[in-house]
XYZ file of C-alpha atoms in Angstrom:
658
model
C 70.985 -46.087 -29.236
C 73.502 -48.067 -27.209
C 73.882 -47.750 -23.415
C 77.690 -47.616 -23.043
C 79.190 -44.972 -25.310
C 82.557 -43.213 -25.242
C 82.874 -39.770 -26.813
C 86.477 -39.751 -28.044
C 87.880 -36.280 -28.654
C 90.995 -35.831 -30.814
C 91.759 -32.121 -31.195
C 95.364 -32.365 -32.309
C 97.719 -29.562 -33.293
C 99.603 -29.580 -36.576
C 102.706 -28.817 -34.482
C 102.698 -32.405 -33.162
C 104.264 -35.144 -35.265
C 103.675 -38.871 -35.349
C 99.894 -38.632 -35.369
C 98.384 -42.084 -34.985
C 101.827 -43.674 -35.099
C 101.058 -46.096 -32.254
C 97.486 -46.952 -33.173
C 97.069 -50.710 -33.078
C 93.824 -52.484 -33.908
C 94.257 -55.143 -31.229
C 95.129 -52.590 -28.551
C 92.149 -50.410 -29.577
C 89.819 -53.397 -29.339
C 91.299 -54.544 -26.032
C 90.655 -51.138 -24.499
C 87.053 -51.119 -25.709
C 86.563 -54.537 -24.131
C 88.264 -53.393 -20.924
C 85.908 -50.426 -20.832
C 82.781 -52.526 -21.570
C 82.161 -50.041 -24.403
C 79.493 -50.797 -27.023
C 79.649 -47.493 -28.955
C 82.467 -45.000 -29.509
C 82.250 -41.638 -31.242
C 85.345 -41.418 -33.438
C 86.596 -38.337 -35.229
C 86.623 -37.248 -38.835
C 87.557 -33.626 -38.172
C 88.800 -31.737 -35.098
C 88.626 -28.136 -33.848
C 92.012 -27.474 -35.474
C 90.285 -28.209 -38.771
C 92.213 -31.316 -39.811
C 90.721 -34.516 -41.190
C 91.835 -37.902 -39.872
C 90.887 -39.814 -42.999
C 91.506 -39.775 -46.734
C 89.776 -36.694 -48.054
C 89.170 -34.391 -50.995
C 86.659 -32.204 -49.110
C 89.200 -31.259 -46.427
C 92.904 -31.725 -45.706
C 94.310 -34.629 -43.719
C 96.429 -33.795 -40.684
C 99.918 -33.109 -42.098
C 101.545 -35.647 -39.759
C 99.057 -38.473 -40.304
C 100.075 -40.944 -42.982
C 97.047 -43.247 -43.212
C 93.264 -43.454 -42.775
C 92.938 -43.435 -38.981
C 89.146 -42.982 -39.038
C 88.709 -45.987 -41.300
C 91.013 -48.090 -39.144
C 89.067 -47.239 -35.995
C 85.690 -47.977 -37.591
C 86.943 -51.315 -38.902
C 88.407 -52.280 -35.524
C 85.279 -51.319 -33.581
C 82.813 -52.961 -35.981
C 84.854 -56.172 -35.892
C 83.937 -56.583 -32.194
C 80.364 -55.284 -32.457
C 80.969 -51.722 -31.275
C 79.094 -48.892 -32.992
C 80.972 -45.877 -34.375
C 79.167 -42.540 -34.629
C 81.501 -40.064 -36.317
C 82.436 -36.631 -34.980
C 83.012 -33.506 -37.057
C 83.811 -30.150 -35.529
C 81.257 -27.871 -37.133
C 81.480 -24.459 -35.489
C 85.274 -24.461 -35.142
C 87.965 -24.976 -37.796
C 91.139 -23.115 -36.864
C 92.960 -24.001 -40.066
C 90.229 -22.393 -42.151
C 89.724 -19.522 -39.706
C 93.181 -18.180 -40.497
C 92.523 -18.439 -44.225
C 89.045 -16.931 -44.149
C 88.675 -14.715 -41.080
C 85.861 -12.913 -42.909
C 83.687 -16.003 -42.312
C 83.927 -15.786 -38.530
C 81.192 -14.650 -36.149
C 81.530 -10.973 -35.271
C 79.893 -8.809 -32.647
C 78.875 -5.197 -33.251
C 82.415 -4.062 -32.467
C 83.838 -6.516 -35.050
C 85.240 -8.706 -32.251
C 85.504 -12.418 -33.008
C 84.787 -15.420 -30.763
C 85.796 -17.663 -28.918
C 89.110 -15.846 -28.477
C 89.206 -12.185 -29.423
C 92.212 -12.161 -31.767
C 94.763 -14.322 -33.566
C 97.567 -13.567 -31.099
C 95.862 -15.578 -28.359
C 95.891 -19.405 -28.374
C 92.422 -20.783 -28.956
C 89.657 -21.277 -31.487
C 87.424 -18.935 -33.467
C 83.799 -19.618 -34.274
C 82.317 -19.653 -37.764
C 79.124 -18.013 -38.969
C 76.892 -20.467 -40.823
C 75.620 -17.636 -43.024
C 78.894 -17.766 -44.984
C 80.388 -20.107 -47.625
C 81.775 -22.143 -44.732
C 78.421 -23.968 -44.380
C 78.776 -25.436 -47.891
C 82.343 -26.570 -47.158
C 81.149 -28.273 -43.969
C 78.278 -29.974 -45.810
C 80.746 -31.381 -48.350
C 82.884 -32.757 -45.511
C 79.816 -34.407 -43.968
C 78.749 -35.927 -47.286
C 82.220 -37.338 -47.836
C 82.237 -39.103 -44.463
C 78.732 -40.517 -44.868
C 79.549 -41.700 -48.403
C 82.915 -43.300 -47.680
C 82.493 -44.757 -44.186
C 80.083 -47.023 -42.337
C 79.311 -44.432 -39.709
C 76.647 -45.292 -37.136
C 75.736 -41.647 -36.709
C 77.011 -38.100 -37.177
C 77.886 -35.775 -34.285
C 78.315 -32.105 -35.231
C 79.832 -29.944 -32.497
C 79.774 -26.300 -31.353
C 76.619 -25.159 -33.121
C 73.432 -23.322 -32.208
C 71.613 -20.033 -32.691
C 74.412 -17.474 -32.621
C 74.419 -13.701 -32.586
C 76.484 -12.413 -35.482
C 77.140 -9.069 -37.184
C 79.617 -10.280 -39.794
C 79.320 -8.645 -43.200
C 77.523 -11.686 -44.623
C 74.830 -11.251 -41.959
C 74.700 -7.502 -42.532
C 74.222 -8.058 -46.264
C 71.546 -10.694 -45.612
C 69.497 -8.491 -43.279
C 69.614 -5.688 -45.816
C 68.484 -8.074 -48.558
C 65.509 -8.777 -46.324
C 64.685 -5.082 -46.298
C 65.680 -4.555 -42.683
C 68.511 -3.013 -40.714
C 71.205 -4.506 -38.429
C 70.089 -2.035 -35.757
C 66.712 -3.800 -35.627
C 67.496 -6.460 -33.047
C 64.199 -8.326 -33.450
C 64.835 -8.782 -37.157
C 68.420 -9.809 -36.484
C 67.243 -12.424 -33.971
C 64.850 -13.812 -36.566
C 67.663 -14.019 -39.108
C 69.998 -15.754 -36.626
C 67.303 -18.350 -36.009
C 66.841 -18.839 -39.753
C 70.600 -19.221 -40.161
C 70.713 -22.044 -37.641
C 67.716 -23.921 -39.016
C 69.090 -23.555 -42.563
C 72.428 -24.957 -41.352
C 70.707 -27.900 -39.607
C 68.578 -28.714 -42.651
C 71.635 -28.521 -44.918
C 73.591 -30.952 -42.734
C 70.655 -33.307 -42.188
C 70.042 -33.387 -45.933
C 73.737 -34.065 -46.558
C 73.451 -37.116 -44.311
C 70.001 -38.447 -45.141
C 70.244 -38.071 -48.909
C 72.923 -40.769 -48.688
C 71.939 -42.698 -45.527
C 68.250 -42.136 -44.710
C 67.564 -42.427 -40.989
C 71.207 -42.230 -39.893
C 71.330 -40.599 -36.416
C 72.433 -36.959 -36.406
C 73.037 -34.742 -33.382
C 73.923 -31.035 -33.410
C 75.671 -30.235 -30.125
C 75.305 -26.825 -28.511
C 76.050 -28.232 -24.995
C 72.583 -27.245 -23.727
C 69.103 -28.390 -24.720
C 67.029 -25.218 -24.398
C 63.939 -25.841 -22.297
C 60.938 -24.550 -24.209
C 62.604 -24.860 -27.623
C 61.208 -28.124 -28.932
C 61.841 -26.868 -32.452
C 65.577 -26.770 -31.703
C 65.497 -30.251 -30.194
C 63.642 -31.697 -33.171
C 66.406 -30.930 -35.675
C 68.155 -33.890 -34.008
C 67.321 -37.568 -34.283
C 68.271 -37.996 -30.605
C 69.758 -35.907 -27.775
C 73.135 -36.066 -26.050
C 72.900 -34.110 -22.786
C 76.342 -32.690 -22.103
C 76.749 -32.421 -18.327
C 80.214 -32.868 -16.833
C 79.682 -32.346 -13.078
C 83.352 -31.544 -12.445
C 83.503 -29.110 -15.362
C 81.295 -26.472 -13.768
C 77.933 -28.109 -14.448
C 77.628 -29.591 -10.929
C 75.687 -32.678 -9.900
C 72.221 -31.100 -10.030
C 72.521 -30.008 -13.675
C 71.915 -33.365 -15.316
C 68.625 -34.162 -13.523
C 67.292 -30.759 -14.632
C 68.155 -31.505 -18.278
C 67.047 -35.134 -18.205
C 63.727 -34.552 -16.458
C 62.887 -32.214 -19.365
C 64.329 -34.382 -22.150
C 62.374 -37.494 -21.213
C 59.152 -35.807 -22.335
C 60.314 -34.809 -25.828
C 59.830 -38.147 -27.596
C 63.510 -38.543 -28.506
C 66.078 -41.063 -27.319
C 68.690 -39.358 -25.167
C 71.882 -40.040 -23.300
C 73.768 -38.336 -20.515
C 77.286 -37.227 -21.434
C 79.822 -36.914 -18.655
C 83.615 -37.282 -18.826
C 86.436 -39.315 -17.346
C 88.302 -36.069 -16.691
C 88.979 -34.587 -13.258
C 87.865 -31.216 -14.644
C 86.480 -30.900 -18.161
C 87.101 -31.372 -21.886
C 90.615 -31.137 -23.236
C 92.308 -32.394 -20.076
C 95.153 -34.859 -20.580
C 96.197 -36.950 -17.588
C 93.189 -35.992 -15.465
C 91.019 -38.712 -13.923
C 87.977 -38.670 -11.702
C 87.483 -41.310 -9.039
C 85.905 -44.557 -10.312
C 83.097 -44.080 -7.788
C 82.176 -40.793 -9.455
C 81.676 -42.463 -12.836
C 79.700 -45.262 -11.205
C 77.362 -42.659 -9.722
C 77.131 -40.494 -12.849
C 76.247 -43.388 -15.141
C 73.716 -44.663 -12.597
C 72.182 -41.181 -12.499
C 71.685 -41.397 -16.270
C 69.929 -44.761 -15.954
C 67.729 -43.505 -13.120
C 66.593 -40.629 -15.330
C 65.733 -42.807 -18.335
C 68.924 -41.997 -20.259
C 71.699 -44.010 -21.905
C 75.326 -43.193 -21.021
C 78.289 -41.490 -22.678
C 81.710 -40.835 -21.139
C 84.114 -38.357 -22.691
C 87.767 -39.227 -23.337
C 90.548 -37.666 -25.434
C 92.918 -39.785 -27.492
C 96.655 -39.205 -27.231
C 98.156 -37.859 -30.500
C 99.981 -41.143 -31.047
C 96.632 -42.952 -31.261
C 97.271 -45.261 -28.319
C 94.295 -45.881 -26.045
C 95.026 -45.255 -22.357
C 94.709 -48.316 -20.096
C 94.008 -46.261 -16.968
C 91.134 -44.523 -18.751
C 89.432 -47.666 -19.991
C 89.935 -49.446 -16.690
C 88.227 -46.461 -15.057
C 85.378 -46.455 -17.569
C 85.032 -50.218 -17.270
C 84.357 -49.957 -13.528
C 81.176 -48.013 -14.346
C 80.163 -49.695 -17.580
C 80.320 -53.264 -16.301
C 77.571 -52.217 -13.872
C 75.590 -50.477 -16.611
C 75.846 -53.573 -18.793
C 74.253 -55.693 -16.063
C 71.386 -53.192 -15.593
C 70.378 -52.439 -19.187
C 67.436 -54.847 -19.343
C 65.560 -52.852 -16.691
C 66.351 -49.464 -18.273
C 65.007 -49.773 -21.828
C 61.801 -48.097 -23.025
C 60.920 -46.430 -19.751
C 58.630 -43.541 -18.873
C 58.827 -41.545 -15.661
C 56.153 -41.867 -12.982
C 55.665 -38.382 -11.524
C 53.500 -36.415 -9.094
C 54.885 -32.947 -9.752
C 55.718 -30.906 -12.846
C 58.090 -27.959 -12.657
C 57.252 -25.424 -15.372
C 60.706 -24.179 -16.295
C 61.315 -20.440 -16.145
C 63.649 -20.798 -19.125
C 60.879 -22.534 -21.074
C 58.271 -19.963 -20.040
C 60.467 -17.105 -21.230
C 60.873 -18.786 -24.600
C 57.091 -19.351 -24.836
C 56.337 -15.703 -24.084
C 58.827 -14.458 -26.672
C 60.932 -12.760 -23.992
C 64.658 -13.428 -23.864
C 65.748 -15.665 -20.959
C 67.441 -13.762 -18.165
C 70.760 -15.547 -18.620
C 70.586 -17.530 -15.396
C 68.456 -20.450 -14.292
C 68.415 -19.856 -10.545
C 64.692 -20.554 -10.150
C 64.860 -23.776 -12.167
C 68.040 -24.866 -10.385
C 66.755 -24.146 -6.883
C 63.453 -25.886 -7.561
C 65.150 -29.031 -8.872
C 67.446 -29.114 -5.839
C 64.498 -29.007 -3.453
C 62.578 -31.622 -5.429
C 65.605 -33.940 -5.479
C 66.410 -33.460 -1.803
C 62.746 -33.852 -0.852
C 62.533 -37.101 -2.877
C 59.604 -35.970 -4.993
C 58.799 -37.658 -8.293
C 58.889 -34.863 -10.846
C 59.262 -33.788 -14.448
C 60.538 -30.484 -15.826
C 58.113 -29.232 -18.471
C 57.507 -26.432 -20.932
C 54.299 -24.626 -21.824
C 53.468 -27.214 -24.517
C 53.398 -30.146 -22.096
C 50.263 -32.090 -21.221
C 49.451 -31.281 -17.584
C 47.008 -34.142 -17.043
C 49.490 -36.714 -15.629
C 50.469 -34.503 -12.681
C 48.957 -33.656 -9.296
C 50.804 -30.384 -8.726
C 52.315 -27.816 -11.098
C 55.085 -25.597 -9.720
C 55.355 -22.071 -11.137
C 58.769 -20.985 -9.850
C 59.432 -17.305 -9.082
C 58.841 -15.638 -12.448
C 56.186 -17.359 -14.577
C 53.819 -14.838 -16.145
C 50.444 -16.348 -17.062
C 49.661 -15.947 -20.748
C 46.193 -16.584 -22.111
C 47.157 -20.000 -23.461
C 48.822 -21.062 -20.217
C 45.868 -19.810 -18.176
C 43.496 -21.950 -20.252
C 45.678 -25.032 -19.700
C 45.983 -24.382 -15.981
C 42.241 -23.802 -15.554
C 41.549 -27.145 -17.208
C 44.157 -28.779 -14.965
C 42.593 -27.211 -11.860
C 39.097 -28.271 -12.911
C 40.306 -31.883 -12.941
C 41.515 -31.567 -9.345
C 45.116 -30.432 -9.821
C 46.801 -27.800 -7.677
C 49.413 -25.085 -8.287
C 52.324 -23.883 -6.164
C 53.366 -20.373 -7.230
C 56.159 -18.218 -5.817
C 57.316 -14.628 -6.232
C 55.937 -13.006 -9.384
C 54.605 -16.307 -10.703
C 50.880 -16.490 -11.229
C 50.586 -12.835 -12.248
C 49.034 -11.935 -15.573
C 51.371 -10.722 -18.281
C 51.882 -7.054 -17.588
C 51.625 -7.603 -13.829
C 48.041 -6.382 -13.341
C 47.088 -9.061 -10.809
C 46.877 -12.787 -10.309
C 45.444 -14.944 -13.083
C 44.719 -17.744 -10.606
C 42.857 -17.721 -7.288
C 45.362 -18.105 -4.481
C 43.193 -16.133 -2.071
C 45.285 -12.976 -2.409
C 45.359 -9.657 -4.231
C 48.662 -8.402 -5.603
C 49.796 -5.021 -4.275
C 53.208 -4.789 -5.928
C 56.840 -5.643 -5.360
C 58.019 -5.118 -1.794
C 60.403 -2.270 -1.069
C 62.253 -4.436 1.460
C 64.994 -6.910 0.636
C 65.632 -9.140 2.445
C 62.515 -9.715 4.528
C 61.259 -12.408 6.887
C 58.784 -15.278 6.984
C 56.951 -16.278 10.162
C 55.209 -19.626 9.582
C 52.064 -20.664 11.414
C 53.128 -24.315 11.057
C 55.979 -26.284 12.556
C 59.212 -26.516 10.558
C 60.457 -30.032 11.446
C 64.146 -29.210 11.850
C 63.762 -25.872 13.660
C 61.735 -24.150 16.348
C 59.457 -21.268 15.456
C 61.219 -18.063 14.432
C 61.257 -15.285 11.873
C 63.246 -16.758 8.972
C 65.161 -14.501 6.599
C 64.571 -14.871 2.860
C 67.102 -12.920 0.836
C 65.374 -12.491 -2.507
C 62.722 -10.123 -3.810
C 59.205 -10.530 -2.429
C 55.729 -9.336 -3.343
C 53.225 -7.500 -1.164
C 49.797 -9.144 -1.207
C 46.546 -8.729 0.704
C 44.167 -11.482 1.761
C 40.918 -12.358 -0.042
C 38.000 -14.167 1.633
C 39.038 -17.309 -0.308
C 42.505 -17.425 1.257
C 43.905 -19.012 4.397
C 47.144 -17.550 5.723
C 49.697 -20.212 6.707
C 52.538 -17.799 7.326
C 53.030 -14.055 7.574
C 55.564 -11.673 6.171
C 57.686 -9.452 8.384
C 59.727 -6.489 7.195
C 63.063 -5.271 8.549
C 63.249 -1.924 10.299
C 64.790 -0.557 7.113
C 66.883 -1.614 4.134
C 70.638 -1.496 4.481
C 71.761 1.918 3.201
C 74.305 4.626 3.930
C 72.621 6.073 7.025
C 70.402 3.107 7.873
C 72.306 -0.082 8.455
C 72.528 -2.464 11.337
C 75.152 -5.097 12.138
C 77.196 -6.990 9.566
C 74.631 -8.040 6.946
C 70.968 -7.080 7.038
C 68.603 -5.346 9.407
C 66.571 -7.522 11.800
C 62.828 -8.009 11.572
C 60.481 -5.554 13.247
C 58.645 -8.693 14.445
C 55.355 -7.274 13.200
C 53.114 -8.951 10.626
C 53.335 -7.052 7.325
C 50.807 -9.038 5.310
C 50.508 -12.621 4.144
C 53.671 -14.552 3.286
C 52.110 -17.912 2.414
C 48.443 -18.326 1.512
C 46.366 -21.325 0.493
C 43.495 -20.623 -1.858
C 41.147 -22.581 -4.136
C 43.791 -23.009 -6.864
C 46.765 -23.829 -4.663
C 49.396 -22.173 -2.491
C 51.192 -18.886 -3.053
C 54.551 -17.939 -1.479
C 55.456 -14.260 -1.726
C 59.238 -14.659 -2.255
C 61.471 -15.919 -5.056
C 62.165 -18.905 -2.821
C 63.671 -21.111 -5.522
C 66.198 -18.463 -6.538
C 66.934 -18.065 -2.828
C 67.594 -21.775 -2.416
C 69.827 -21.904 -5.484
C 71.967 -19.034 -4.199
C 71.823 -19.516 -0.424
C 70.699 -23.103 0.248
C 68.770 -22.131 3.386
C 67.229 -25.035 5.324
C 64.076 -23.098 6.369
C 63.354 -22.214 2.739
C 63.518 -25.870 1.703
C 61.270 -26.957 4.547
C 58.753 -24.186 3.806
C 58.493 -25.297 0.170
C 58.248 -28.956 1.147
C 55.437 -28.161 3.586
C 53.521 -26.439 0.799
C 54.103 -29.295 -1.652
C 53.080 -31.942 0.858
C 49.835 -30.096 1.628
C 48.988 -29.877 -2.063
C 49.907 -33.467 -2.846
C 48.076 -34.989 0.073
C 49.809 -38.327 -0.446
C 53.048 -38.675 -2.385
C 53.284 -41.636 -4.754
C 56.624 -42.537 -3.187
C 57.942 -42.121 0.337
C 61.458 -43.070 1.423
C 63.746 -42.355 4.362
C 66.733 -41.616 2.107
C 69.016 -38.827 3.354
C 68.738 -35.497 1.542
C 71.647 -36.263 -0.819
C 69.878 -39.445 -1.896
C 68.148 -39.428 -5.268
C 65.100 -41.489 -6.137
C 63.135 -41.958 -9.359
C 60.396 -44.299 -10.498
C 60.425 -45.502 -14.106
C 57.637 -47.522 -15.699
C 58.491 -50.333 -18.135
C 55.048 -50.786 -19.611
C 56.142 -53.536 -21.983
C 57.093 -55.670 -18.966
C 54.228 -54.496 -16.709
C 56.636 -53.322 -14.024
C 58.021 -50.284 -12.280
C 61.742 -49.787 -11.678
C 62.497 -47.878 -8.497
C 65.968 -46.302 -8.510
C 67.769 -45.140 -5.378
C 71.165 -43.439 -5.519
C 73.427 -41.990 -2.889
C 76.721 -40.127 -3.026
C 77.924 -36.985 -1.351
C 79.856 -34.600 -3.626
C 82.496 -32.440 -1.951
C 84.176 -29.309 -3.269
C 87.847 -29.624 -4.138
C 89.978 -26.811 -5.434
C 88.208 -23.659 -6.531
C 85.141 -24.996 -8.305
C 85.272 -28.778 -8.739
C 82.670 -31.099 -7.222
C 84.190 -34.508 -6.525
C 82.687 -37.855 -5.541
C 85.187 -40.157 -3.889
C 83.666 -42.082 -0.985
C 80.546 -44.193 -1.452
C 79.084 -45.074 1.913
C 76.663 -47.974 2.317
C 73.076 -47.176 3.235
C 71.258 -49.581 5.513
C 67.549 -50.337 5.856
C 66.170 -47.907 3.311
C 62.392 -47.907 3.783
C 60.124 -47.340 0.799
C 56.358 -47.051 0.353
C 54.853 -46.635 -3.117
C 51.211 -46.056 -4.010
C 50.313 -48.940 -6.339
C 46.690 -49.889 -6.916
C 47.476 -52.816 -9.244
C 48.322 -56.127 -7.550
C 52.070 -56.663 -7.093
C 53.336 -60.162 -7.835
C 56.915 -59.756 -6.670
C 59.518 -57.215 -5.604
C 63.197 -57.890 -6.245
C 66.601 -56.240 -6.471
C 68.048 -55.756 -9.952
C 70.355 -56.816 -11.416
C 70.955 -59.204 -8.481
C 67.474 -60.781 -8.874
C 67.195 -61.139 -5.102
C 63.619 -61.207 -3.854
C 62.590 -58.615 -1.266
C 59.848 -59.201 1.293
C 57.008 -56.727 0.729
C 53.550 -55.862 1.945
C 50.717 -54.455 -0.126
C 47.702 -53.049 1.633
C 45.346 -50.128 1.122
C 46.836 -49.460 -2.305
C 50.427 -49.124 -1.053
C 53.354 -51.512 -1.502
C 56.090 -51.293 1.143
C 59.541 -52.853 1.354
C 62.959 -52.301 2.852
C 66.302 -52.357 1.018
C 68.716 -53.944 3.522
C 72.160 -52.625 2.460
C 73.263 -51.002 -0.773
C 76.007 -48.772 -2.199
C 75.820 -46.018 -4.862
C 72.846 -47.283 -6.900
C 70.186 -49.882 -6.439
C 67.230 -50.771 -8.627
C 64.132 -52.374 -7.147
C 61.686 -54.034 -9.541
C 57.987 -53.917 -8.699
C 56.454 -56.576 -10.902
C 52.716 -56.315 -11.367
C 50.380 -59.219 -12.104
C 48.372 -61.835 -10.241
């Protein structure tokens, strides 16, 4: 997998003429060079359903007069650029109008993505129809006729569908469309059958050719879904609604799956399908650096103009980021993350328990934000992960303890690990009590929301007070094994018709109402859904409370730095070179418009101090890619250094050896 990819969309209406009329091999190559691009995903078929190559399995765009796909592959290969090939899989508007009976339907016979054919937009196909065979033939044709460096199939995944093909199939199985569990099983089978059909179509002709099935999200806890791919492309456009904390959540999970992966952002100001929209060059510099810091390669989305001419402004923009990536690649290959903490994803835990995810990821999101802002070294894991490499496991807000998970956690605790659990996490399935010993007994969910936390420790940024926490909490009582480090306080009453006070919520009674934070033999328990609270409210006391608990459990963090809270730090091991690569990043996204996070200004950081626990002798410490040596000290198993001045992203190499 290359480091500097462009994902080139080309969803082009049949109402536009002159398709590809200005494509020029030299201009195409010049733009790839300008952009420092070493791989570009080019298009065989778009969402409108048209092919951009000579075809018998599909129909070429009516206003294209030559083999554009072939011309692009030839031009890219001539200058050493790889060409994965894109086919729209789930969408084909041309065919949708001819065979609407093949489209996904809900129980009310409504279609998706748009609800009718009088609204502009696309309609999604069910892979339990003859459409899957048509798509497979299109894939085979491309793999047979072109020197593709991979196949990218878009808009696919496990989909709910009640079309008549699915109804007939469930009845053939001896079940009923009203049996949702059986329908869910069939939908899963439909997706895996689709994936196997497409993979076979590729690998029967080109064994080992990379294939990726894009559903825009890699489900945490669904390794079986990930493994239908040869690699992963983590779609995460910060300006398109994903935000800047989405990619670290995806990447910190993906790095443990044993697959190569890249981070996919876009050059767009907003999201896919935008013509004439550009983000600031500093944003792309930061986003590509964030991929490298999380062990990923890079992909930047673009969309080709119907004429086929490559946009100079776009490739100049991309080149600003990719010339930096190109210089850094040698320190970013074959890395593994060095981590203290593992966040057991709520999404993954729901999948493992067989329960449907709740539809939001507030606990996962809030936890990752605190871990990033607190500069912890962490992974995001599922229930299948090996817990041995970590010092602390976080169970955020709603992790029920199954028998299998309890066995894994007990083994982890026996080896000296600790657990931080919040809210309902740590309870046995069925909610009959705690499966781990936090020094408390569960009494039930609190009737008060919000309620208050009164810590018995100092919060660094604030004086002592009763701090509001907005989310649900649990009532617990203390066991002899527990030590209370903060108490819970209830409001006088909940806000209701005849009992309300002031503008928002009722103040605390200022009376202890049971433990709020307790430390026991197995770790620390916090009685609120604090990670959901941080995701939704971003309260400073909540972050500092969680960080206090984590720091107590960790004892000594592997890495300490004085980065500001918006700074990001990771530590990647390059075992083949016997070195660690320490990444530091800093940018401050701001909100523009209604819901767009923008990075524009990149301010220099001065005198960033770093201490890293490293028992092995360190031979040298230097900046990469500058190869400038840094003064360092190593004593008592810790190496310390200072980064004088840097902007956006800096790598520091810790080279081991006598």
